PDB file of C-alpha atoms in Angstrom:
ATOM      1  CA  MET E   1      16.788   4.103   8.669  1.00  0.00           C
ATOM      2  CA  PHE E   2      14.288   1.779  10.710  1.00  0.00           C
ATOM      3  CA  LYS E   3      12.708  -1.328   8.949  1.00  0.00           C
ATOM      4  CA  TYR E   4       9.324  -2.253  10.709  1.00  0.00           C
ATOM      5  CA  ASN E   5       9.005  -6.057  11.606  1.00  0.00           C
ATOM      6  CA  SER E   6       6.897  -7.618   8.963  1.00  0.00           C
ATOM      7  CA  ALA E   7       4.469  -9.214  11.817  1.00  0.00           C
ATOM      8  CA  ILE E   8       2.973  -5.553  12.418  1.00  0.00           C
ATOM      9  CA  ILE E   9       1.904  -5.300   8.503  1.00  0.00           C
ATOM     10  CA  GLU E  10      -1.653  -6.715   8.251  1.00  0.00           C
ATOM     11  CA  ARG E  11      -3.188  -7.524   4.802  1.00  0.00           C
ATOM     12  CA  ASP E  12      -6.720  -8.314   3.535  1.00  0.00           C
ATOM     13  CA  LEU E  13      -6.031 -11.564   1.636  1.00  0.00           C
ATOM     14  CA  ALA E  14      -9.658 -11.964   0.720  1.00  0.00           C
ATOM     15  CA  ALA E  15      -9.932  -8.466  -0.981  1.00  0.00           C
ATOM     16  CA  GLU E  16      -6.404  -9.240  -2.858  1.00  0.00           C
ATOM     17  CA  LYS E  17      -7.834 -12.486  -4.058  1.00  0.00           C
ATOM     18  CA  GLN E  18     -11.273 -10.882  -5.280  1.00  0.00           C
ATOM     19  CA  LEU E  19      -9.152  -8.447  -7.339  1.00  0.00           C
ATOM     20  CA  GLY E  20      -6.864 -10.901  -8.782  1.00  0.00           C
ATOM     21  CA  ILE E  21      -3.663 -10.255  -6.602  1.00  0.00           C
ATOM     22  CA  GLN E  22      -1.728 -13.819  -6.101  1.00  0.00           C
ATOM     23  CA  ASN E  23       0.826 -12.218  -3.980  1.00  0.00           C
ATOM     24  CA  LEU E  24       1.569  -9.055  -2.288  1.00  0.00           C
ATOM     25  CA  GLN E  25       5.240  -8.218  -0.861  1.00  0.00           C
ATOM     26  CA  VAL E  26       5.542  -5.369   1.237  1.00  0.00           C
ATOM     27  CA  ASN E  27       8.017  -3.721   3.357  1.00  0.00           C
ATOM     28  CA  ALA E  28       7.684  -0.834   5.523  1.00  0.00           C
ATOM     29  CA  TYR E  29      10.469   1.767   6.538  1.00  0.00           C
ATOM     30  CA  GLU E  30      10.801   4.754   8.742  1.00  0.00           C
ATOM     31  CA  GLU E  31      13.391   7.480   8.442  1.00  0.00           C
ATOM     32  CA  GLU E  32      13.553  10.932   9.899  1.00  0.00           C
ATOM     33  CA  GLY E  33       9.816  10.897  10.329  1.00  0.00           C
ATOM     34  CA  MET E  34       8.893   9.561   6.896  1.00  0.00           C
ATOM     35  CA  LEU E  35       7.086   6.392   6.345  1.00  0.00           C
ATOM     36  CA  ASP E  36       7.790   4.498   3.228  1.00  0.00           C
ATOM     37  CA  LEU E  37       6.167   1.221   2.186  1.00  0.00           C
ATOM     38  CA  VAL E  38       7.674  -0.399  -0.808  1.00  0.00           C
ATOM     39  CA  GLY E  39       6.815  -3.768  -2.410  1.00  0.00           C
ATOM     40  CA  GLN E  40       5.389  -5.637  -5.598  1.00  0.00           C
ATOM     41  CA  ILE E  41       1.995  -6.877  -6.552  1.00  0.00           C
ATOM     42  CA  GLU E  42       2.178 -10.304  -8.135  1.00  0.00           C
ATOM     43  CA  ALA E  43      -0.865 -11.418 -10.462  1.00  0.00           C
ATOM     44  CA  THR E  44      -1.373 -12.863 -13.848  1.00  0.00           C
ATOM     45  CA  ALA E  45      -4.393 -10.607 -14.355  1.00  0.00           C
ATOM     46  CA  ILE E  46      -6.012  -7.862 -12.377  1.00  0.00           C
ATOM     47  CA  LYS E  47      -9.916  -8.359 -12.317  1.00  0.00           C
ATOM     48  CA  HIS E  48     -10.844  -4.764 -11.434  1.00  0.00           C
ATOM     49  CA  PRO E  49      -8.781  -1.429 -11.060  1.00  0.00           C
ATOM     50  CA  PHE E  50      -7.754  -0.698  -7.863  1.00  0.00           C
ATOM     51  CA  ILE E  51      -5.487   1.472  -5.539  1.00  0.00           C
ATOM     52  CA  LEU E  52      -3.668   0.247  -2.373  1.00  0.00           C
ATOM     53  CA  ARG E  53      -4.464   2.034   0.756  1.00  0.00           C
ATOM     54  CA  VAL E  54      -2.280   1.820   4.179  1.00  0.00           C
ATOM     55  CA  GLU E  55      -3.848   2.732   7.537  1.00  0.00           C
ATOM     56  CA  GLY E  56      -1.502   3.135  10.435  1.00  0.00           C
ATOM     57  CA  TYR E  57      -2.679   2.472  14.122  1.00  0.00           C
ATOM     58  CA  ASP E  58      -1.297   3.470  17.465  1.00  0.00           C
ATOM     59  CA  LYS E  59      -0.850   1.391  20.501  1.00  0.00           C
ATOM     60  CA  GLN E  60      -4.206   2.075  21.665  1.00  0.00           C
ATOM     61  CA  ASN E  61      -5.516   0.975  18.267  1.00  0.00           C
ATOM     62  CA  LYS E  62      -6.553   4.349  17.136  1.00  0.00           C
ATOM     63  CA  LEU E  63      -6.345   5.237  13.417  1.00  0.00           C
ATOM     64  CA  VAL E  64      -3.358   7.871  12.975  1.00  0.00           C
ATOM     65  CA  LEU E  65      -2.531   7.621   9.569  1.00  0.00           C
ATOM     66  CA  THR E  66      -4.171   6.927   5.920  1.00  0.00           C
ATOM     67  CA  GLU E  67      -2.506   7.067   2.486  1.00  0.00           C
ATOM     68  CA  THR E  68      -2.783   5.666  -0.734  1.00  0.00           C
ATOM     69  CA  ASN E  69      -0.118   4.331  -3.172  1.00  0.00           C
ATOM     70  CA  ASP E  70       1.939   6.791  -5.158  1.00  0.00           C
ATOM     71  CA  GLY E  71       1.461   7.687  -8.863  1.00  0.00           C
ATOM     72  CA  TYR E  72       3.111   5.324 -11.373  1.00  0.00           C
ATOM     73  CA  GLY E  73       4.952   5.899 -14.580  1.00  0.00           C
ATOM     74  CA  ASN E  74       6.753   8.806 -16.458  1.00  0.00           C
ATOM     75  CA  GLU E  75       3.960   9.502 -18.997  1.00  0.00           C
ATOM     76  CA  VAL E  76       1.031   8.065 -17.059  1.00  0.00           C
ATOM     77  CA  VAL E  77       0.632   9.780 -13.653  1.00  0.00           C
ATOM     78  CA  THR E  78      -1.918   7.668 -11.877  1.00  0.00           C
ATOM     79  CA  ASN E  79      -1.986   5.487  -8.987  1.00  0.00           C
ATOM     80  CA  ILE E  80      -4.788   3.276 -10.345  1.00  0.00           C
ATOM     81  CA  ILE E  81      -3.685  -0.192 -10.679  1.00  0.00           C
ATOM     82  CA  SER E  82      -5.081  -2.035 -13.558  1.00  0.00           C
ATOM     83  CA  ASN E  83      -4.142  -4.347 -16.297  1.00  0.00           C
ATOM     84  CA  GLN E  84      -3.357  -1.314 -18.683  1.00  0.00           C
ATOM     85  CA  THR E  85      -0.477  -0.455 -16.354  1.00  0.00           C
ATOM     86  CA  PHE E  86       0.302  -4.242 -15.251  1.00  0.00           C
ATOM     87  CA  PHE E  87       3.100  -6.480 -16.229  1.00  0.00           C
ATOM     88  CA  ASN E  88       2.319  -9.494 -13.790  1.00  0.00           C
ATOM     89  CA  GLY E  89       4.666  -7.678 -11.242  1.00  0.00           C
ATOM     90  CA  TYR E  90       3.616  -4.422 -10.271  1.00  0.00           C
ATOM     91  CA  PRO E  91       5.854  -2.255  -8.132  1.00  0.00           C
ATOM     92  CA  PHE E  92       4.349   0.042  -5.718  1.00  0.00           C
ATOM     93  CA  GLU E  93       5.376   2.767  -3.095  1.00  0.00           C
ATOM     94  CA  ILE E  94       3.182   4.403  -0.455  1.00  0.00           C
ATOM     95  CA  SER E  95       4.767   7.437   1.527  1.00  0.00           C
ATOM     96  CA  ALA E  96       3.596   9.285   4.597  1.00  0.00           C
ATOM     97  CA  TRP E  97       5.278  12.412   5.380  1.00  0.00           C
ATOM     98  CA  ASN E  98       3.624  13.588   8.679  1.00  0.00           C
ATOM     99  CA  LEU E  99       6.027  13.275  11.567  1.00  0.00           C
ATOM    100  CA  ASP E 100       3.489  13.375  14.060  1.00  0.00           C
ATOM    101  CA  GLU E 101       1.370  10.577  12.647  1.00  0.00           C
ATOM    102  CA  VAL E 102       4.396   8.435  11.525  1.00  0.00           C
ATOM    103  CA  ILE E 103       5.961   8.159  14.993  1.00  0.00           C
ATOM    104  CA  GLN E 104       2.818   7.110  16.652  1.00  0.00           C
ATOM    105  CA  VAL E 105       2.413   3.894  14.282  1.00  0.00           C
ATOM    106  CA  SER E 106       2.709   0.524  15.772  1.00  0.00           C
ATOM    107  CA  ARG E 107       0.422  -1.221  13.438  1.00  0.00           C
ATOM    108  CA  LEU E 108      -0.022  -1.259   9.482  1.00  0.00           C
ATOM    109  CA  LYS E 109      -2.808  -2.368   7.392  1.00  0.00           C
ATOM    110  CA  VAL E 110      -2.381  -2.629   3.759  1.00  0.00           C
ATOM    111  CA  PHE E 111      -5.380  -3.443   1.651  1.00  0.00           C
ATOM    112  CA  PRO E 112      -6.683  -2.909  -2.145  1.00  0.00           C
ATOM    113  CA  VAL E 113      -9.779  -0.713  -2.853  1.00  0.00           C
ATOM    114  CA  GLU E 114     -11.450  -1.318  -5.883  1.00  0.00           C
ATOM    115  CA  VAL E 115     -11.907   1.874  -8.213  1.00  0.00           C
ATOM    116  CA  SER E 116     -14.984   1.656 -10.240  1.00  0.00           C
ATOM    117  CA  HIS E 117     -14.787   4.561 -12.374  1.00  0.00           C
ATOM    118  CA  ALA E 118     -11.429   3.464 -13.749  1.00  0.00           C
ATOM    119  CA  LYS E 119     -10.932   2.130 -17.108  1.00  0.00           C
TER     120      LYS E 119
END
């Protein structure tokens, strides 16, 4: 298992703040061609429902990978993060399985995307 240096993980702090995220802890790992991002969102209240998206870029700054956070919960199969699924510390995981894409990644960008149709 290879852990990516946290310096290659970029975040959008303005978007996080706009949605109510106080802190986003994220770590990225690669093992046998699978990219796995795991972490936790800390917030006292989510202002708008959102998903987390990761984009992976190669050394030429070309977008080579795009994924969103995995579904959450046993009964609730959704990847939308909202106050209804939130407990001040929302764990998340984003997985990418395409070996050709994963081995090219040299920079990651993790950011929230507001979901307007979610309740």
